[in-house]
Short mmCIF file of C-alpha atoms in Angstrom, two decimals:
data_model
loop_
_atom_site.label_atom_id
_atom_site.label_comp_id
_atom_site.label_asym_id
_atom_site.label_seq_id
_atom_site.Cartn_x
_atom_site.Cartn_y
_atom_site.Cartn_z
CA MET A 1 8.39 14.92 -12.48
CA TYR A 2 11.46 12.70 -12.76
CA PHE A 3 13.24 15.55 -14.55
CA LEU A 4 16.64 15.01 -12.96
CA LYS A 5 16.80 11.64 -14.65
CA SER A 6 14.59 11.80 -17.71
CA VAL A 7 15.12 15.26 -19.17
CA PHE A 8 18.19 16.57 -17.38
CA PHE A 9 20.59 15.96 -20.25
CA PHE A 10 18.24 17.23 -22.90
CA VAL A 11 17.44 20.48 -21.08
CA MET A 12 21.04 20.92 -20.03
CA GLY A 13 22.23 20.21 -23.56
CA THR A 14 19.80 22.68 -25.08
CA GLY A 15 20.92 25.33 -22.61
CA LEU A 16 24.55 24.55 -23.39
CA PHE A 17 23.98 24.96 -27.12
CA VAL A 18 22.52 28.42 -26.55
CA THR A 19 25.27 29.24 -24.08
CA ASN A 20 28.01 28.47 -26.57
CA SER A 21 26.54 30.93 -29.06
CA PHE A 22 26.88 33.66 -26.44
CA SER A 23 30.42 32.52 -25.65
CA GLU A 24 31.48 32.78 -29.26
CA GLN A 25 30.00 36.28 -29.49
CA GLU A 26 32.02 37.20 -26.42
CA GLY A 27 35.15 35.96 -28.17
CA SER A 28 35.79 33.15 -25.74
CA SER A 29 38.78 31.10 -26.85
CA HIS A 30 39.04 28.51 -24.08
CA GLN A 31 37.17 25.91 -26.10
CA THR A 32 37.26 24.59 -29.64
CA LYS A 33 34.34 24.15 -31.98
CA ASP A 34 34.55 20.38 -31.94
CA LYS A 35 33.61 20.52 -28.27
CA ASN A 36 30.50 22.63 -28.86
CA LEU A 37 27.39 20.60 -28.26
CA SER A 38 25.26 20.69 -31.42
CA ILE A 39 21.70 19.61 -32.05
CA GLU A 40 23.03 17.01 -34.50
CA ARG A 41 25.21 15.48 -31.78
CA MET A 42 22.30 15.43 -29.35
CA THR A 43 20.28 13.27 -31.76
CA THR A 44 22.93 10.74 -32.76
CA SER A 45 24.54 7.73 -31.08
CA PRO A 46 25.88 7.12 -28.54
CA ALA A 47 23.40 8.78 -26.17
CA LEU A 48 24.93 11.72 -24.29
CA GLY A 49 23.61 10.46 -20.97
CA GLY A 50 25.39 7.14 -21.40
CA SER A 51 23.80 3.74 -21.86
CA SER A 52 22.10 3.75 -18.47
CA PRO A 53 19.78 0.74 -17.99
CA ARG A 54 16.02 1.18 -17.98
CA ASN A 55 13.09 -1.06 -17.05
CA VAL A 56 15.31 -2.88 -14.53
CA LYS A 57 13.70 -5.87 -12.80
CA PHE A 58 14.75 -8.48 -10.27
CA SER A 59 14.44 -12.10 -11.34
CA PRO A 60 11.90 -14.07 -9.26
CA ASP A 61 14.75 -15.77 -7.35
CA GLY A 62 16.46 -12.43 -6.73
CA VAL A 63 19.89 -13.54 -7.99
CA ARG A 64 19.99 -11.33 -11.08
CA VAL A 65 18.47 -8.24 -12.57
CA THR A 66 17.46 -7.77 -16.17
CA PHE A 67 17.18 -4.50 -18.00
CA LEU A 68 16.89 -2.76 -21.36
CA ARG A 69 19.85 -0.81 -22.72
CA PRO A 70 20.33 1.26 -25.88
CA SER A 71 22.18 -0.43 -28.70
CA ALA A 72 25.74 0.77 -29.25
CA VAL A 73 24.89 1.25 -32.93
CA ASP A 74 21.58 3.09 -32.47
CA TYR A 75 20.64 4.55 -29.08
CA LYS A 76 16.96 4.56 -30.08
CA ILE A 77 16.90 0.74 -30.23
CA LEU A 78 16.78 -1.23 -26.97
CA ASP A 79 18.26 -4.67 -26.28
CA LEU A 80 17.70 -7.06 -23.36
CA TRP A 81 20.54 -7.51 -20.84
CA GLU A 82 21.29 -9.30 -17.57
CA TYR A 83 23.36 -8.41 -14.50
CA ASN A 84 24.28 -11.35 -12.26
CA LEU A 85 24.33 -10.35 -8.59
CA LYS A 86 26.55 -13.29 -7.57
CA ASP A 87 29.52 -12.78 -9.89
CA LYS A 88 28.67 -9.17 -10.90
CA SER A 89 28.86 -10.07 -14.59
CA VAL A 90 26.91 -8.32 -17.33
CA ARG A 91 25.81 -10.02 -20.52
CA LEU A 92 23.62 -9.35 -23.52
CA LEU A 93 20.65 -11.72 -23.66
CA VAL A 94 18.85 -10.62 -26.82
CA ALA A 95 19.88 -8.05 -29.42
CA SER A 96 16.75 -6.71 -31.11
CA SER A 97 18.47 -6.60 -34.49
CA SER A 98 19.18 -10.34 -34.34
CA ILE A 99 15.43 -10.91 -34.72
CA THR A 100 14.23 -7.94 -36.75
CA GLY A 101 17.29 -7.53 -38.95
CA GLY A 102 17.37 -3.90 -37.88
CA GLU A 103 13.97 -3.03 -39.35
CA GLU A 104 10.72 -2.78 -37.44
CA LYS A 105 7.44 -1.44 -38.79
CA LEU A 106 4.76 -0.69 -36.22
CA SER A 107 1.05 -1.09 -36.77
CA GLN A 108 -1.21 1.93 -36.32
CA VAL A 109 -2.55 0.42 -33.08
CA GLU A 110 0.94 -0.16 -31.68
CA ARG A 111 2.13 3.29 -32.70
CA ALA A 112 -0.83 4.88 -30.93
CA ARG A 113 -0.29 2.71 -27.85
CA ARG A 114 3.39 3.67 -27.62
CA GLU A 115 2.58 7.32 -28.11
CA ARG A 116 0.16 7.24 -25.18
CA MET A 117 2.66 5.34 -23.04
CA ARG A 118 5.38 7.87 -23.98
CA ILE A 119 7.57 5.13 -25.48
CA THR A 120 9.86 6.66 -28.09
CA SER A 121 12.41 3.84 -28.40
CA GLY A 122 12.29 0.82 -30.68
CA GLY A 123 13.43 -2.77 -30.39
CA ILE A 124 12.57 -4.59 -27.16
CA VAL A 125 10.59 -1.96 -25.25
CA SER A 126 8.99 -4.23 -22.62
CA TYR A 127 9.42 -7.69 -21.13
CA SER A 128 8.25 -9.86 -18.23
CA TRP A 129 9.51 -12.79 -16.16
CA SER A 130 7.79 -16.15 -15.79
CA LYS A 131 7.02 -17.00 -12.16
CA ASP A 132 9.60 -19.82 -12.07
CA GLY A 133 12.30 -17.46 -13.34
CA LYS A 134 13.18 -19.70 -16.28
CA LYS A 135 11.83 -17.59 -19.14
CA LEU A 136 11.49 -14.01 -20.28
CA LEU A 137 8.68 -12.84 -22.54
CA PHE A 138 8.97 -9.88 -24.89
CA PRO A 139 7.13 -8.47 -27.93
CA LEU A 140 9.14 -7.53 -31.01
CA GLY A 141 8.15 -6.73 -34.58
CA GLY A 142 4.51 -7.50 -33.89
CA ASP A 143 4.97 -11.00 -32.47
CA LEU A 144 5.79 -12.54 -29.09
CA TYR A 145 9.03 -14.29 -28.15
CA GLN A 146 10.32 -16.28 -25.18
CA TYR A 147 13.92 -16.34 -24.03
CA ALA A 148 14.98 -19.48 -22.15
CA LEU A 149 17.49 -18.48 -19.50
CA LYS A 150 19.23 -21.87 -19.26
CA SER A 151 19.76 -22.53 -22.96
CA GLY A 152 19.82 -18.98 -24.25
CA ALA A 153 17.38 -19.96 -26.99
CA VAL A 154 14.78 -17.54 -28.32
CA GLY A 155 11.45 -19.09 -29.30
CA ARG A 156 8.68 -17.45 -31.28
CA LEU A 157 5.25 -17.78 -29.67
CA THR A 158 3.01 -16.09 -32.23
CA ILE A 159 3.05 -15.49 -35.97
CA SER A 160 0.44 -13.07 -37.29
CA GLU A 161 0.11 -10.07 -39.57
CA GLU A 162 -1.42 -7.98 -36.79
CA PHE A 163 0.47 -6.80 -33.72
CA GLU A 164 -0.01 -8.57 -30.40
CA THR A 165 -0.01 -6.00 -27.60
CA ASP A 166 -0.16 -5.89 -23.80
CA SER A 167 1.40 -9.34 -23.41
CA ARG A 168 2.30 -10.97 -20.09
CA PHE A 169 2.76 -14.28 -18.33
CA SER A 170 -0.22 -15.38 -16.25
CA PRO A 171 0.47 -15.24 -12.48
CA GLN A 172 1.39 -18.94 -12.20
CA GLY A 173 3.20 -18.98 -15.55
CA ASN A 174 0.91 -21.50 -17.24
CA TYR A 175 -0.21 -19.12 -19.98
CA VAL A 176 0.86 -16.11 -21.99
CA SER A 177 -1.94 -13.62 -22.59
CA TYR A 178 -2.11 -10.76 -25.05
CA ILE A 179 -4.45 -8.49 -26.99
CA LEU A 180 -4.99 -9.06 -30.71
CA ASP A 181 -7.47 -7.02 -32.70
CA HIS A 182 -8.90 -5.68 -29.40
CA ASN A 183 -9.70 -9.12 -27.99
CA ILE A 184 -8.04 -11.17 -25.25
CA HIS A 185 -6.07 -14.24 -26.33
CA MET A 186 -3.93 -16.69 -24.42
CA VAL A 187 -1.33 -19.28 -25.35
CA ASP A 188 -0.76 -22.42 -23.29
CA ALA A 189 2.88 -22.19 -22.20
CA THR A 190 3.31 -25.98 -22.46
CA SER A 191 1.37 -26.99 -25.57
CA GLY A 192 1.57 -23.70 -27.46
CA LYS A 193 -2.16 -23.89 -28.18
CA ASP A 194 -3.71 -20.47 -28.76
CA ARG A 195 -7.20 -19.61 -27.55
CA GLN A 196 -9.28 -16.49 -28.12
CA LEU A 197 -11.14 -15.62 -24.92
CA THR A 198 -13.36 -12.73 -26.06
CA THR A 199 -15.18 -11.81 -29.25
CA SER A 200 -16.27 -8.29 -30.17
CA PRO A 201 -19.86 -8.18 -31.46
CA SER A 202 -19.16 -5.03 -33.49
CA PRO A 203 -16.12 -3.06 -34.74
CA THR A 204 -16.64 -0.34 -32.12
CA ILE A 205 -16.72 -2.76 -29.16
CA LYS A 206 -13.32 -3.72 -27.77
CA ASN A 207 -12.32 -6.14 -25.02
CA GLY A 208 -9.30 -6.03 -22.73
CA SER A 209 -7.77 -2.90 -24.23
CA ALA A 210 -7.33 0.46 -22.55
CA GLU A 211 -9.41 3.20 -24.13
CA PHE A 212 -7.82 6.47 -25.26
CA ILE A 213 -8.67 8.46 -22.12
CA ALA A 214 -7.48 5.64 -19.84
CA MET A 215 -4.04 5.69 -21.42
CA GLU A 216 -3.71 9.40 -22.07
CA GLU A 217 -5.24 10.82 -18.90
CA LEU A 218 -5.75 8.10 -16.27
CA ASP A 219 -2.36 6.34 -16.37
CA ARG A 220 -4.02 2.99 -17.09
CA ASP A 221 -2.42 1.17 -20.01
CA THR A 222 -4.19 -2.17 -19.76
CA GLY A 223 -7.76 -3.42 -19.82
CA TYR A 224 -7.49 -6.93 -18.32
CA TRP A 225 -6.28 -8.49 -15.07
CA TRP A 226 -5.60 -12.15 -14.15
CA SER A 227 -6.65 -13.48 -10.75
CA PRO A 228 -3.65 -14.82 -8.78
CA ASN A 229 -4.86 -18.43 -9.18
CA GLU A 230 -5.48 -18.00 -12.96
CA LYS A 231 -9.14 -19.05 -12.67
CA TYR A 232 -10.54 -15.65 -13.60
CA ILE A 233 -9.79 -12.64 -15.76
CA ALA A 234 -11.37 -9.29 -15.00
CA PHE A 235 -11.59 -7.14 -18.12
CA ILE A 236 -13.03 -3.93 -19.45
CA GLN A 237 -15.25 -3.86 -22.50
CA PHE A 238 -15.79 -0.46 -24.07
CA ASP A 239 -17.88 0.78 -26.98
CA GLU A 240 -16.57 3.68 -29.06
CA ALA A 241 -19.82 4.18 -30.98
CA PRO A 242 -20.89 7.29 -28.97
CA VAL A 243 -17.54 9.04 -29.60
CA GLU A 244 -17.53 11.50 -32.49
CA ILE A 245 -15.25 10.98 -35.48
CA GLY A 246 -12.77 13.75 -36.15
CA GLN A 247 -9.73 14.44 -38.30
CA ARG A 248 -6.14 14.25 -37.13
CA TYR A 249 -2.96 15.16 -38.98
CA GLU A 250 -0.04 12.77 -38.75
CA VAL A 251 2.99 14.83 -39.73
CA ASN A 252 6.13 12.98 -40.80
CA ARG A 253 9.49 14.25 -42.01
CA ASP A 254 8.62 13.98 -45.71
CA ASP A 255 4.83 13.96 -45.80
CA PHE A 256 1.65 13.96 -43.74
CA LYS A 257 -1.52 11.92 -43.49
CA LEU A 258 -5.06 12.95 -42.68
CA LEU A 259 -6.62 10.32 -40.43
CA GLN A 260 -10.24 9.79 -39.46
CA GLU A 261 -10.53 8.66 -35.87
CA ARG A 262 -12.79 8.79 -32.86
CA TYR A 263 -11.63 11.41 -30.39
CA PRO A 264 -13.42 12.23 -27.09
CA ARG A 265 -13.10 16.01 -27.01
CA ALA A 266 -13.91 17.80 -23.76
CA GLY A 267 -17.66 18.09 -23.32
CA THR A 268 -18.47 15.40 -25.89
CA ASN A 269 -19.38 11.74 -25.45
CA ASN A 270 -16.89 9.28 -24.02
CA VAL A 271 -16.92 5.54 -24.60
CA THR A 272 -19.41 3.44 -22.66
CA LEU A 273 -17.81 0.97 -20.25
CA LYS A 274 -18.51 -2.48 -18.83
CA LEU A 275 -16.50 -4.50 -16.32
CA GLY A 276 -16.66 -8.26 -16.70
CA ILE A 277 -15.27 -11.18 -14.69
CA MET A 278 -14.59 -14.21 -16.88
CA THR A 279 -14.15 -17.79 -15.72
CA VAL A 280 -11.17 -18.81 -17.85
CA LYS A 281 -12.04 -22.51 -18.10
CA THR A 282 -15.55 -21.97 -19.47
CA GLY A 283 -15.28 -18.49 -20.97
CA LYS A 284 -18.46 -17.42 -19.17
CA VAL A 285 -18.63 -13.76 -18.13
CA LYS A 286 -20.47 -12.09 -15.27
CA TRP A 287 -20.94 -8.34 -15.68
CA VAL A 288 -20.41 -6.03 -12.73
CA ASP A 289 -23.04 -3.42 -11.86
CA LEU A 290 -21.22 -0.10 -12.26
CA GLY A 291 -24.10 2.01 -10.95
CA LYS A 292 -26.78 4.25 -12.44
CA ASP A 293 -24.37 6.88 -13.70
CA GLN A 294 -22.89 5.47 -16.90
CA ASP A 295 -20.80 8.54 -17.77
CA ILE A 296 -17.84 7.41 -15.70
CA TYR A 297 -14.22 6.31 -15.84
CA LEU A 298 -12.88 2.99 -14.60
CA ALA A 299 -9.56 4.14 -13.22
CA ARG A 300 -8.11 1.01 -11.58
CA VAL A 301 -8.84 -2.70 -11.14
CA LYS A 302 -6.95 -4.97 -8.73
CA TRP A 303 -7.46 -8.54 -7.54
CA LEU A 304 -7.47 -9.47 -3.88
CA PRO A 305 -4.70 -11.96 -3.03
CA ASP A 306 -7.26 -14.60 -1.94
CA ASN A 307 -8.96 -14.55 -5.41
CA SER A 308 -12.32 -13.65 -3.84
CA GLY A 309 -12.84 -10.65 -6.09
CA VAL A 310 -11.54 -7.33 -7.33
CA PHE A 311 -11.38 -3.80 -6.02
CA PHE A 312 -12.18 -1.33 -8.78
CA GLN A 313 -12.05 2.45 -8.72
CA ARG A 314 -14.94 4.34 -10.31
CA LEU A 315 -14.32 8.01 -11.11
CA ASN A 316 -17.17 10.34 -12.05
CA ARG A 317 -17.00 12.52 -15.17
CA ALA A 318 -16.29 15.67 -13.12
CA GLN A 319 -13.38 13.78 -11.52
CA ASP A 320 -14.24 15.08 -8.05
CA ARG A 321 -15.52 11.74 -6.66
CA LEU A 322 -13.70 8.41 -6.57
CA ASP A 323 -15.43 5.27 -5.29
CA LEU A 324 -13.47 2.19 -4.25
CA ILE A 325 -15.76 -0.81 -4.77
CA PHE A 326 -15.45 -4.57 -4.24
CA ALA A 327 -16.85 -6.99 -6.84
CA ASP A 328 -17.21 -10.69 -5.99
CA ALA A 329 -15.45 -13.04 -8.43
CA LYS A 330 -18.19 -15.70 -8.43
CA THR A 331 -21.32 -13.53 -8.36
CA ALA A 332 -20.08 -10.12 -9.58
CA LYS A 333 -22.06 -8.55 -6.73
CA VAL A 334 -20.65 -5.24 -5.55
CA ARG A 335 -20.00 -3.67 -2.17
CA PRO A 336 -18.82 -0.08 -1.63
CA VAL A 337 -15.61 0.20 0.39
CA LEU A 338 -14.77 3.91 0.62
CA THR A 339 -15.20 7.20 -1.23
CA GLU A 340 -12.78 10.06 -1.87
CA THR A 341 -14.13 13.51 -2.78
CA SER A 342 -12.53 16.85 -3.56
CA LYS A 343 -13.70 20.41 -4.06
CA TYR A 344 -11.54 20.51 -7.20
CA TRP A 345 -10.53 17.04 -8.46
CA VAL A 346 -9.30 13.70 -7.13
CA ASN A 347 -5.76 12.82 -8.17
CA LEU A 348 -5.51 9.22 -9.34
CA GLN A 349 -2.62 7.08 -8.14
CA HIS A 350 -1.39 3.49 -7.90
CA ASN A 351 -1.39 3.23 -4.12
CA LEU A 352 -3.55 0.32 -3.01
CA GLU A 353 -1.74 -2.60 -1.36
CA PHE A 354 -3.44 -5.56 0.31
CA ILE A 355 -2.02 -7.12 3.48
CA ARG A 356 -3.00 -9.88 5.94
CA ASN A 357 -4.01 -12.05 2.94
CA GLY A 358 -6.52 -9.47 1.81
CA LYS A 359 -8.05 -8.78 5.21
CA GLU A 360 -6.62 -5.25 5.32
CA PHE A 361 -5.11 -2.73 2.91
CA VAL A 362 -2.96 0.38 2.79
CA TRP A 363 -4.34 3.31 0.79
CA ALA A 364 -3.13 6.80 -0.07
CA SER A 365 -5.35 9.89 0.03
CA GLU A 366 -5.09 13.67 -0.36
CA ARG A 367 -8.15 14.24 1.84
CA ASN A 368 -6.18 16.50 4.21
CA GLY A 369 -4.40 18.47 1.49
CA PHE A 370 -1.29 16.29 1.20
CA ASN A 371 -1.04 12.72 -0.05
CA HIS A 372 -0.58 10.36 2.92
CA LEU A 373 -0.97 6.71 3.88
CA TYR A 374 -4.01 5.20 5.62
CA HIS A 375 -4.54 1.71 7.03
CA TYR A 376 -7.97 0.05 6.51
CA THR A 377 -9.81 -3.17 7.12
CA ILE A 378 -11.08 -4.83 3.95
CA ASP A 379 -14.61 -3.49 4.52
CA GLY A 380 -13.41 0.11 4.57
CA LYS A 381 -13.07 0.72 8.32
CA LEU A 382 -10.18 3.09 9.05
CA ILE A 383 -7.56 1.59 11.38
CA GLY A 384 -5.35 4.65 11.37
CA GLN A 385 -3.48 7.32 9.44
CA MET A 386 0.16 6.33 9.01
CA THR A 387 1.89 9.47 7.69
CA ASP A 388 1.18 13.17 8.12
CA GLY A 389 2.69 16.58 7.42
CA ASP A 390 3.12 19.25 4.74
CA TRP A 391 4.67 16.85 2.23
CA VAL A 392 3.48 14.04 -0.03
CA VAL A 393 3.83 10.29 -0.40
CA THR A 394 4.30 9.36 -4.07
CA LYS A 395 4.25 5.55 -4.12
CA ILE A 396 3.94 2.53 -1.83
CA LEU A 397 6.91 0.35 -2.79
CA GLN A 398 7.00 -2.60 -0.39
CA ILE A 399 5.21 -3.85 2.71
CA ASP A 400 7.17 -6.15 5.01
CA GLU A 401 4.39 -7.70 7.08
CA ALA A 402 6.75 -9.79 9.20
CA ALA A 403 8.67 -6.71 10.31
CA GLY A 404 5.58 -4.50 10.29
CA GLU A 405 7.17 -1.93 7.97
CA VAL A 406 6.06 0.02 4.92
CA TYR A 407 8.54 1.36 2.36
CA PHE A 408 7.46 4.26 0.18
CA SER A 409 8.83 7.11 -1.91
CA GLY A 410 8.03 10.76 -1.35
CA HIS A 411 9.12 14.32 -0.62
CA ALA A 412 9.27 14.49 3.18
CA ASP A 413 12.53 16.48 3.11
CA THR A 414 12.09 18.80 0.12
CA PRO A 415 9.84 18.90 -2.95
CA ILE A 416 12.84 19.18 -5.29
CA GLU A 417 14.24 15.79 -4.23
CA HIS A 418 12.70 12.31 -4.26
CA HIS A 419 13.66 9.76 -1.60
CA LEU A 420 12.93 6.37 -0.04
CA TYR A 421 11.32 6.25 3.42
CA ARG A 422 10.12 3.68 5.92
CA VAL A 423 7.40 3.76 8.57
CA LYS A 424 5.89 1.22 10.93
CA LEU A 425 2.65 -0.49 9.95
CA SER A 426 0.60 0.86 12.85
CA ASP A 427 -2.25 3.21 13.68
CA GLU A 428 0.07 6.02 14.79
CA LYS A 429 0.74 9.09 12.64
CA VAL A 430 4.36 9.70 11.64
CA THR A 431 5.18 13.26 10.66
CA ARG A 432 8.81 12.55 9.78
CA PRO A 433 9.50 9.00 8.52
CA LEU A 434 12.94 7.38 8.40
CA ARG A 435 14.76 8.33 5.21
CA LEU A 436 16.81 5.50 3.66
CA SER A 437 18.22 6.99 0.44
CA LYS A 438 21.35 8.98 1.22
CA ALA A 439 22.42 11.02 -1.80
CA LYS A 440 20.68 14.32 -2.40
CA GLY A 441 18.85 14.31 -5.71
CA TRP A 442 16.18 12.32 -7.51
CA HIS A 443 15.72 8.61 -6.81
CA LYS A 444 13.33 6.05 -8.26
CA PHE A 445 12.99 2.58 -6.73
CA VAL A 446 12.10 -1.01 -7.67
CA PHE A 447 11.92 -3.62 -4.90
CA SER A 448 12.67 -7.31 -5.08
CA GLU A 449 9.55 -9.42 -4.59
CA GLY A 450 9.43 -10.78 -1.06
CA ALA A 451 12.66 -9.06 -0.02
CA ASN A 452 13.77 -5.58 0.96
CA ASP A 453 16.72 -5.17 -1.40
CA TYR A 454 15.93 -2.66 -4.10
CA ILE A 455 17.07 -1.07 -7.34
CA ASP A 456 17.89 2.62 -7.02
CA TYR A 457 17.80 4.84 -10.11
CA PHE A 458 19.56 8.08 -9.22
CA SER A 459 20.54 11.38 -10.82
CA ASP A 460 21.20 14.94 -9.75
CA PRO A 461 22.12 18.13 -11.66
CA GLY A 462 25.71 16.96 -12.05
CA THR A 463 25.19 13.20 -12.38
CA PRO A 464 23.60 11.27 -15.25
CA GLY A 465 21.38 8.30 -14.48
CA GLN A 466 23.00 5.70 -12.22
CA VAL A 467 21.57 2.30 -11.27
CA SER A 468 22.56 0.46 -8.10
CA ILE A 469 21.35 -2.37 -5.86
CA ARG A 470 20.91 -1.50 -2.18
CA ASN A 471 19.74 -3.20 1.00
CA SER A 472 16.93 -2.17 3.33
CA ALA A 473 19.21 0.28 5.14
CA GLY A 474 20.08 2.04 1.89
CA GLU A 475 23.62 0.63 1.80
CA LEU A 476 25.24 -0.09 -1.57
CA LEU A 477 25.39 -3.77 -2.52
CA SER A 478 26.40 -3.47 -6.15
CA TRP A 479 26.48 -1.15 -9.14
CA VAL A 480 24.45 -2.17 -12.18
CA ASP A 481 25.75 0.93 -13.98
CA GLU A 482 27.74 3.63 -12.18
CA ASN A 483 27.79 5.74 -15.37
CA THR A 484 30.60 8.02 -14.20
CA LEU A 485 31.48 11.14 -16.17
CA THR A 486 35.08 10.18 -16.91
CA GLN A 487 37.18 9.94 -20.07
CA GLY A 488 35.30 7.83 -22.61
CA HIS A 489 31.82 8.84 -21.46
CA PRO A 490 29.85 10.37 -24.38
CA TYR A 491 29.26 13.57 -22.44
CA PHE A 492 32.79 13.99 -21.09
CA PRO A 493 34.00 16.26 -23.95
CA TYR A 494 31.30 18.80 -23.06
CA MET A 495 31.79 18.94 -19.30
CA ALA A 496 33.72 22.23 -19.39
CA ASP A 497 30.49 24.08 -20.15
CA HIS A 498 28.16 21.89 -18.13
CA ILE A 499 25.42 23.99 -16.53
CA VAL A 500 24.12 23.19 -13.06
CA PRO A 501 20.76 24.90 -12.52
CA ASP A 502 19.93 27.19 -9.64
CA PHE A 503 16.93 26.16 -7.53
CA GLY A 504 14.72 28.55 -5.63
CA HIS A 505 11.16 29.45 -4.71
CA PHE A 506 8.86 32.41 -4.32
CA LYS A 507 5.44 32.96 -2.79
CA GLY A 508 2.42 32.56 -5.03
CA PRO A 509 -0.87 34.49 -4.71
CA SER A 510 -2.14 31.90 -2.20
CA GLY A 511 0.97 32.20 -0.05
CA ASP A 512 2.27 28.79 -1.09
CA ASP A 513 5.88 28.31 -2.16
CA LEU A 514 6.32 27.96 -5.92
CA HIS A 515 9.58 26.20 -6.77
CA TYR A 516 11.64 26.79 -9.89
CA ARG A 517 14.94 25.89 -11.51
CA ILE A 518 16.89 28.13 -13.87
CA TYR A 519 19.74 27.34 -16.24
CA LYS A 520 22.01 30.35 -16.74
CA PRO A 521 24.57 30.82 -19.56
CA SER A 522 27.95 29.44 -18.55
CA HIS A 523 29.67 32.79 -19.27
CA MET A 524 26.94 35.04 -17.98
CA ILE A 525 27.93 38.70 -17.50
CA GLU A 526 26.40 40.40 -14.48
CA GLY A 527 23.98 43.18 -15.45
CA ARG A 528 23.50 42.04 -19.02
CA LYS A 529 20.04 40.98 -20.27
CA TYR A 530 19.65 37.54 -21.82
CA PRO A 531 16.71 35.91 -23.60
CA VAL A 532 14.76 33.48 -21.43
CA ILE A 533 12.87 30.34 -22.40
CA PHE A 534 10.07 29.35 -20.00
CA ALA A 535 9.17 25.65 -19.72
CA LEU A 536 5.84 25.26 -17.90
CA SER A 537 3.42 22.40 -17.38
CA SER A 538 -0.07 23.83 -17.12
CA GLY A 539 -2.19 20.72 -17.24
#
């Protein structure tokens, strides 16, 4: 629901295009045609919203942030940039075209993966830092590359006809792991030696990848997880054999293709799943007992910080029961921790954070009707509920154990804004936490590891995406991109007819408030009827 940042300019631009047609019919003469926003202009470079950074990350030492930014030549292609927090300088690290030559052909597997991850850009679409902060890893054109921060050199790690996907540095930075042909591989970061860790016994069995439903419906885009000490890898193995084969049309601008593929339609068979824990040195795998019911989803897997095992979340097919279960790294033996149930369905989320070196954890639950934070011992004993009220927590962002504070995002003030809040790590309920983000609108946050400075993505109905660095009190430290709507901004010529939506709410059949936003024509005449386009999300 990050609409104020992600779709604001598109929706606003579409409304403006319709509005101008009404204005011309009315004989309005205050604007010229070259300032009318056309569909052609909306789909060409530079991007109307500006070149606002995305996928912004702190370096491990916290002295710089890196980000992806649209190319000045083609806004659909992303390049890798750096912002130095000390001297406030910005520099281009890697231009995608310098490696690909401006052309990039995706494999069918990579195209499907990006579609499910809602990635529509090209070029460098993801990257990760090494633990020592000396290198950056990124996939491009089907292979993996490393950028050395000190020398500025780009080195190629892999050369293959197939696409390597889901690449990352191992937690200590000794290896680079990736998926190739639905098996887990790793490259020694020092020697460059490549090693295949898993082997599929049949074409329908796949290791370390995320199955279709996991990516499309469960918000899980990976199928393997390193232990913090790099001794183990937990991974999912799935078999597509039970899934029926259907036909799918792939429609392009000039032609279409009819593809045969396995698709788990509602009510039909899903893949069968296994969860394994591999000892990296030997390659031996212990399989985790997932229970008698095999028609399940594996929603989440996460290692404990002490490397003793993983917590995995098992969701039943009806999606009204979620079990949080511990699996021992050495024996694969399981122990139930807690269970969430719902009369309707359990909403999945990424809100499990371990504290006290894995002796306790913070968890989010909708058990009382609204998503709130709960504090547990590692064996599932409730210490206390931390937040409460008729509002929801969206994400745990940072836990400062020394200060005994939890930072999270949510809607404690209003459901049409998204803010940063802080509460004490205690067993006392807080109905109104301390709000740290100041500006009214929609914020999204990324915290620095081990510190309380954070990246703040912000937009509102009159402001395109801005990116800033702020301290724990919400005070501005630096702008990464202020993205002001002044002369020279791509959208500036169209500001005269910029439409700010009206927000409101009405009571639904249950008595709950249903919120809406409406974009009205910029030259709307009172009493006149206008066509209306409804944009709804029904599932």
